[in-house]
Amino acid sequence: MGQIVKTLTRNRRSEEITAYLFLLPVAVLWFIWFLIPTAYSMFISLYKYSFVAVSQNHFVGLGNYIRVLKDPDFYKALKNTLFLTFVAVPAQSLIAFLLAIALNLRIKFRDVFRTIYYVPYVVSTIAVTTVFMYLFVKGSPLTRLFSLFGLDNVTWYVDFKLALPFITIVYVWQQIGFYIVIFLSGLQTVPRELYESSEVDGASPFQRTIYITVPMLKPVIFMVLVYGMIHALQVFDQVAAVAQNQPLGSPAGATSTLVSFFYVQSFKNWEMGYGSAIAVIIFAIIFIFTMIQKKFIGNEE
Amino acid sequence: MKNYFKKLCLVFAVCFVFVTLLAGCSGTKEPTGGSEKDDASDTQKETEQVEEVVYKLGYFSNQYDSTYQKAIENIEKAIPGVKMELVFYPTDKDYWDNLPAHIAAGTAPDLAAMTNEKHMDFISNGLILPIDESLVDLSALYPKAVDAWKYDGKLYGIPLTAQPEAFIINMDMWEEAGLTDLPETLEDVKEAARVLTKGDVKGLCINNHEFHLTQYALAFGGGWGYGETIDTPENARAIQFLIDMYREGLAVTPKEVGLGWDGEVFAKGLCAMTTGGTWYVATLAEMAPDMNYKMIPLPKGDTYGSTLHSLAIVVLKTAKDPDVASKIAAYLVRDEVQEVAMNDAGAPPSSIAMSNAYFENNPIVKDLKPVLDYAQPFAYPKEGQKFTEALIKEFDEAIYTKDSTKTGADIVRNVQELFK
């Protein structure tokens, strides 16, 4: 008996060592490339810190944080980011969900459609945004179409009111493919017997979706929402593409997001300490959102 | 025993993968392997070249590719022990955005070709080093171009070009609209724009970029005064003039029509007039070779105004040996290099003699020569990036927000607030 226990313990320890050995490279890289920069960023957020005038750097305590909280441009960026997040995340989740259901049906060229929907996600964001910019130039078929619904026939990405919706459209269009894949993998796990039984009971396709698919996919839906929100809170590429040679967030800060605001302060204005304070605040915001959602997931489970 | 051997193999395998990853991440280029004979030959070559130091020159704008290729020619003979390499930044945005970080990281080139727009940021932060004036005959260079690179009595760049600003008119459109006399004042420009604006073609292109806004500010007798004189009635009137042009539907911005800069808008015939510079010559030769256009000084608002745009070679803080780098800078602006810049990039040289010849021999730019007499520095505040961000943001808000009531006076006041 004692020998068996000894062998089991030895095997278990051996497995643990093997596991740690496999984890080691990633852990070391994570430590070097993530933990140290994060800690250093938090450290310099307490300094007036410029990477070009190192001799003038000095400790300012929470000064940078107070400055961020008093900066109207920060609130503008926060407002834009929240708008984008609360519009884009539900929109992309709903569209991806519906398309995933459609692509889960036994239709012709199903695999072709799956590929087509996924392609935008792997294409460069700058390229996608640039193409959309051509589509939304004043006088294009799309802007003319929208003008029939009461919108001005203007270049969307230079219009103060339409620039952010433009970014949101580009963002949603590009993200959908990824979430379709997530939903499709979730749909594969729903037992077919449930649908067959409900069909026998006379449930319509709509009822089957609402009463079977949605409840069964709840963990996937929450995952999509959490991941979508974390990602949306960090939008940058589309903003940079729209800005072209103009200041980031153009026109006039209408597309400024938290990350673009951080970038401008850190790398354009060379105020790394102030930028780091913004980065820490962005981290805190994402952390809070994630915790709130995690609480919901916990409750659901 | 077998188990331990397995673990040992595993440890080695993991270490190998890890080391490979780290090696892959490193930027050091090691020589590739070869035969023993090759190795011996390489060692001999290395010994021969051991004293040769590679200096790098960073630049943007591929219009100047041939200029810098010419510039570094025969550097080994002129300055023994020096070898030159070029570092190209794809756009001016890449250049201004990345160069400071590269300098801070110690990965920037030793020298850079820089214009006198946002150079004050670099000078005031010690990112550009002063150059010994005795290395170059400054009396042969255009004095305003030299002054543009002086700060606190020290020379921070050796000018390669001295470019006046220009007002460019599409003469085909001008004549087709029945216009005859060229505009002498900005009010004439506005009147002409009313006639020239037809459908998607606007009278004037306003690139909402600090360079272009500055031309109008100077033409109204204003200017930024290194941050001291932003909030002045002259600057307010200049900005208001542009806002009015836009709000009246007489002007267009490049971004609005999906293009990158004013030269493209003009070349595509989407506007009849624009502010620009001598670089239009090369651009239009390529994009609109058949266009009949004219370059004149910017018509006056209250006075005549223009910036002096000067490209210079500067020595960066990262230079391996600042003294050697200064000698290289002096070598890179020699006459034959200025000639290539003049012929290939259409850039007026900083050399007085060559500049005179340039304006005499190029009918398209000859009217611009007098501009050099009253051209002024850009005079942006030391925190140039912050200034341009704020100025453009305010201006964009005034023109891109429907029903905006923001005035030129509001804009200059708000921007001045940041530089008190």
PDB file of C-alpha atoms in Angstrom, chain A residues 11 14 17-18 21-22 24-25 28-29 32-33 50-53 56 67 73 76 133-134 137-138 152 155 157-161 240 242-248 250-253 263-264 267-271, chain B residues 3 7 10-11 14 18 21-22 25 91-93 96-98 100-101 104 121-122 124-125 127 200 202 207-209 246 253 255-260 317 383 385-386 388-389 392-394 396-397 400-402:
ATOM      1  CA  ASN A  11       4.310  10.414 -10.559  1.00  0.00           C
ATOM      2  CA  SER A  14       7.007  14.347 -11.933  1.00  0.00           C
ATOM      3  CA  ILE A  17       7.818  19.397 -12.653  1.00  0.00           C
ATOM      4  CA  THR A  18       7.015  18.725 -16.299  1.00  0.00           C
ATOM      5  CA  LEU A  21       9.109  23.288 -17.116  1.00  0.00           C
ATOM      6  CA  PHE A  22       6.668  23.912 -19.927  1.00  0.00           C
ATOM      7  CA  LEU A  24       8.804  28.395 -17.438  1.00  0.00           C
ATOM      8  CA  PRO A  25       9.640  30.044 -20.783  1.00  0.00           C
ATOM      9  CA  VAL A  28       9.891  34.310 -17.847  1.00  0.00           C
ATOM     10  CA  LEU A  29       8.803  36.159 -20.983  1.00  0.00           C
ATOM     11  CA  ILE A  32      10.148  40.438 -18.695  1.00  0.00           C
ATOM     12  CA  TRP A  33       7.705  41.798 -21.235  1.00  0.00           C
ATOM     13  CA  SER A  50      10.039  62.691 -20.132  1.00  0.00           C
ATOM     14  CA  PHE A  51      12.173  60.217 -22.027  1.00  0.00           C
ATOM     15  CA  VAL A  52      13.873  63.021 -23.939  1.00  0.00           C
ATOM     16  CA  ALA A  53      14.765  65.245 -20.979  1.00  0.00           C
ATOM     17  CA  GLN A  56      14.383  67.139 -15.539  1.00  0.00           C
ATOM     18  CA  ARG A  67      -4.163  66.254 -13.642  1.00  0.00           C
ATOM     19  CA  ASP A  73      -9.775  65.865 -23.008  1.00  0.00           C
ATOM     20  CA  LYS A  76     -13.930  63.345 -23.932  1.00  0.00           C
ATOM     21  CA  MET A 133     -12.752  55.704 -45.671  1.00  0.00           C
ATOM     22  CA  TYR A 134     -13.105  55.517 -49.442  1.00  0.00           C
ATOM     23  CA  VAL A 137     -16.338  59.916 -48.673  1.00  0.00           C
ATOM     24  CA  LYS A 138     -18.856  62.624 -49.515  1.00  0.00           C
ATOM     25  CA  ASP A 152     -25.989  64.855 -44.425  1.00  0.00           C
ATOM     26  CA  THR A 155     -17.423  62.640 -45.536  1.00  0.00           C
ATOM     27  CA  TYR A 157     -14.769  60.566 -40.848  1.00  0.00           C
ATOM     28  CA  VAL A 158     -14.250  64.336 -40.967  1.00  0.00           C
ATOM     29  CA  ASP A 159     -17.689  65.189 -39.654  1.00  0.00           C
ATOM     30  CA  PHE A 160     -17.614  65.978 -35.965  1.00  0.00           C
ATOM     31  CA  LYS A 161     -20.796  63.996 -35.265  1.00  0.00           C
ATOM     32  CA  ALA A 240      -4.844  56.181 -36.024  1.00  0.00           C
ATOM     33  CA  VAL A 242      -8.619  57.912 -39.641  1.00  0.00           C
ATOM     34  CA  ALA A 243      -6.253  60.576 -38.308  1.00  0.00           C
ATOM     35  CA  GLN A 244      -3.805  60.112 -41.220  1.00  0.00           C
ATOM     36  CA  ASN A 245      -1.368  63.024 -40.900  1.00  0.00           C
ATOM     37  CA  GLN A 246      -3.635  64.925 -38.538  1.00  0.00           C
ATOM     38  CA  PRO A 247      -3.568  64.816 -34.742  1.00  0.00           C
ATOM     39  CA  LEU A 248      -4.786  61.537 -33.274  1.00  0.00           C
ATOM     40  CA  SER A 250      -9.208  64.064 -35.310  1.00  0.00           C
ATOM     41  CA  PRO A 251     -11.451  65.717 -36.220  1.00  0.00           C
ATOM     42  CA  ALA A 252     -11.137  67.863 -33.118  1.00  0.00           C
ATOM     43  CA  GLY A 253     -10.997  64.944 -30.688  1.00  0.00           C
ATOM     44  CA  TYR A 263      -0.491  57.691 -26.930  1.00  0.00           C
ATOM     45  CA  VAL A 264      -0.660  61.413 -27.651  1.00  0.00           C
ATOM     46  CA  PHE A 267       4.706  59.749 -27.420  1.00  0.00           C
ATOM     47  CA  LYS A 268       3.632  63.007 -29.053  1.00  0.00           C
ATOM     48  CA  ASN A 269       3.873  65.377 -26.125  1.00  0.00           C
ATOM     49  CA  TRP A 270       6.713  63.334 -24.609  1.00  0.00           C
ATOM     50  CA  GLU A 271       5.023  63.312 -21.195  1.00  0.00           C
TER      51      GLU A 271
ATOM     52  CA  ASN B   3      12.689   8.805 -15.977  1.00  0.00           C
ATOM     53  CA  LYS B   7      13.487  14.882 -17.601  1.00  0.00           C
ATOM     54  CA  LEU B  10      13.077  17.802 -21.474  1.00  0.00           C
ATOM     55  CA  VAL B  11      15.075  20.435 -19.569  1.00  0.00           C
ATOM     56  CA  VAL B  14      12.956  23.669 -22.997  1.00  0.00           C
ATOM     57  CA  PHE B  18      13.889  29.436 -24.673  1.00  0.00           C
ATOM     58  CA  LEU B  21      13.314  32.521 -28.640  1.00  0.00           C
ATOM     59  CA  LEU B  22      15.526  35.041 -26.904  1.00  0.00           C
ATOM     60  CA  CYS B  25      14.154  38.474 -30.308  1.00  0.00           C
ATOM     61  CA  THR B  91       6.427  59.532 -43.850  1.00  0.00           C
ATOM     62  CA  ASP B  92       7.098  62.795 -42.070  1.00  0.00           C
ATOM     63  CA  LYS B  93       4.653  61.606 -39.408  1.00  0.00           C
ATOM     64  CA  TRP B  96       8.557  63.243 -36.126  1.00  0.00           C
ATOM     65  CA  ASP B  97       6.754  60.607 -34.046  1.00  0.00           C
ATOM     66  CA  ASN B  98       9.496  58.016 -33.862  1.00  0.00           C
ATOM     67  CA  PRO B 100      12.568  61.220 -30.373  1.00  0.00           C
ATOM     68  CA  ALA B 101      11.886  57.732 -29.042  1.00  0.00           C
ATOM     69  CA  ALA B 104      15.982  58.217 -26.201  1.00  0.00           C
ATOM     70  CA  ASP B 121      11.370  70.594 -29.596  1.00  0.00           C
ATOM     71  CA  PHE B 122      14.598  68.814 -30.416  1.00  0.00           C
ATOM     72  CA  SER B 124      15.357  72.724 -26.439  1.00  0.00           C
ATOM     73  CA  ASN B 125      15.521  69.142 -25.183  1.00  0.00           C
ATOM     74  CA  LEU B 127      18.355  66.068 -28.840  1.00  0.00           C
ATOM     75  CA  ASP B 200     -17.261  69.264 -56.451  1.00  0.00           C
ATOM     76  CA  LYS B 202     -13.704  74.244 -54.868  1.00  0.00           C
ATOM     77  CA  ASN B 207      -4.927  71.793 -45.764  1.00  0.00           C
ATOM     78  CA  ASN B 208      -5.738  71.959 -42.064  1.00  0.00           C
ATOM     79  CA  HIS B 209      -2.105  71.647 -41.143  1.00  0.00           C
ATOM     80  CA  TYR B 246     -14.811  76.956 -45.655  1.00  0.00           C
ATOM     81  CA  THR B 253      -9.694  70.109 -47.120  1.00  0.00           C
ATOM     82  CA  LYS B 255      -9.216  64.758 -45.889  1.00  0.00           C
ATOM     83  CA  GLU B 256     -12.727  65.725 -46.842  1.00  0.00           C
ATOM     84  CA  VAL B 257     -12.199  64.350 -50.337  1.00  0.00           C
ATOM     85  CA  GLY B 258     -10.342  61.280 -49.113  1.00  0.00           C
ATOM     86  CA  LEU B 259      -6.850  62.470 -50.025  1.00  0.00           C
ATOM     87  CA  GLY B 260      -3.674  62.797 -47.997  1.00  0.00           C
ATOM     88  CA  LYS B 317      22.533  63.342 -29.560  1.00  0.00           C
ATOM     89  CA  GLU B 383       6.523  72.410 -27.495  1.00  0.00           C
ATOM     90  CA  GLN B 385       3.836  69.108 -31.194  1.00  0.00           C
ATOM     91  CA  LYS B 386       1.521  70.272 -28.436  1.00  0.00           C
ATOM     92  CA  THR B 388       0.094  71.971 -33.591  1.00  0.00           C
ATOM     93  CA  GLU B 389      -2.210  69.415 -31.954  1.00  0.00           C
ATOM     94  CA  ILE B 392      -5.500  71.870 -35.603  1.00  0.00           C
ATOM     95  CA  LYS B 393      -7.974  70.524 -33.086  1.00  0.00           C
ATOM     96  CA  GLU B 394      -9.499  73.954 -32.578  1.00  0.00           C
ATOM     97  CA  ASP B 396     -11.120  71.318 -37.125  1.00  0.00           C
ATOM     98  CA  GLU B 397     -13.823  71.958 -34.566  1.00  0.00           C
ATOM     99  CA  TYR B 400     -16.088  70.285 -39.271  1.00  0.00           C
ATOM    100  CA  THR B 401     -18.800  70.899 -36.704  1.00  0.00           C
ATOM    101  CA  LYS B 402     -22.066  71.740 -38.331  1.00  0.00           C
TER     102      LYS B 402
END
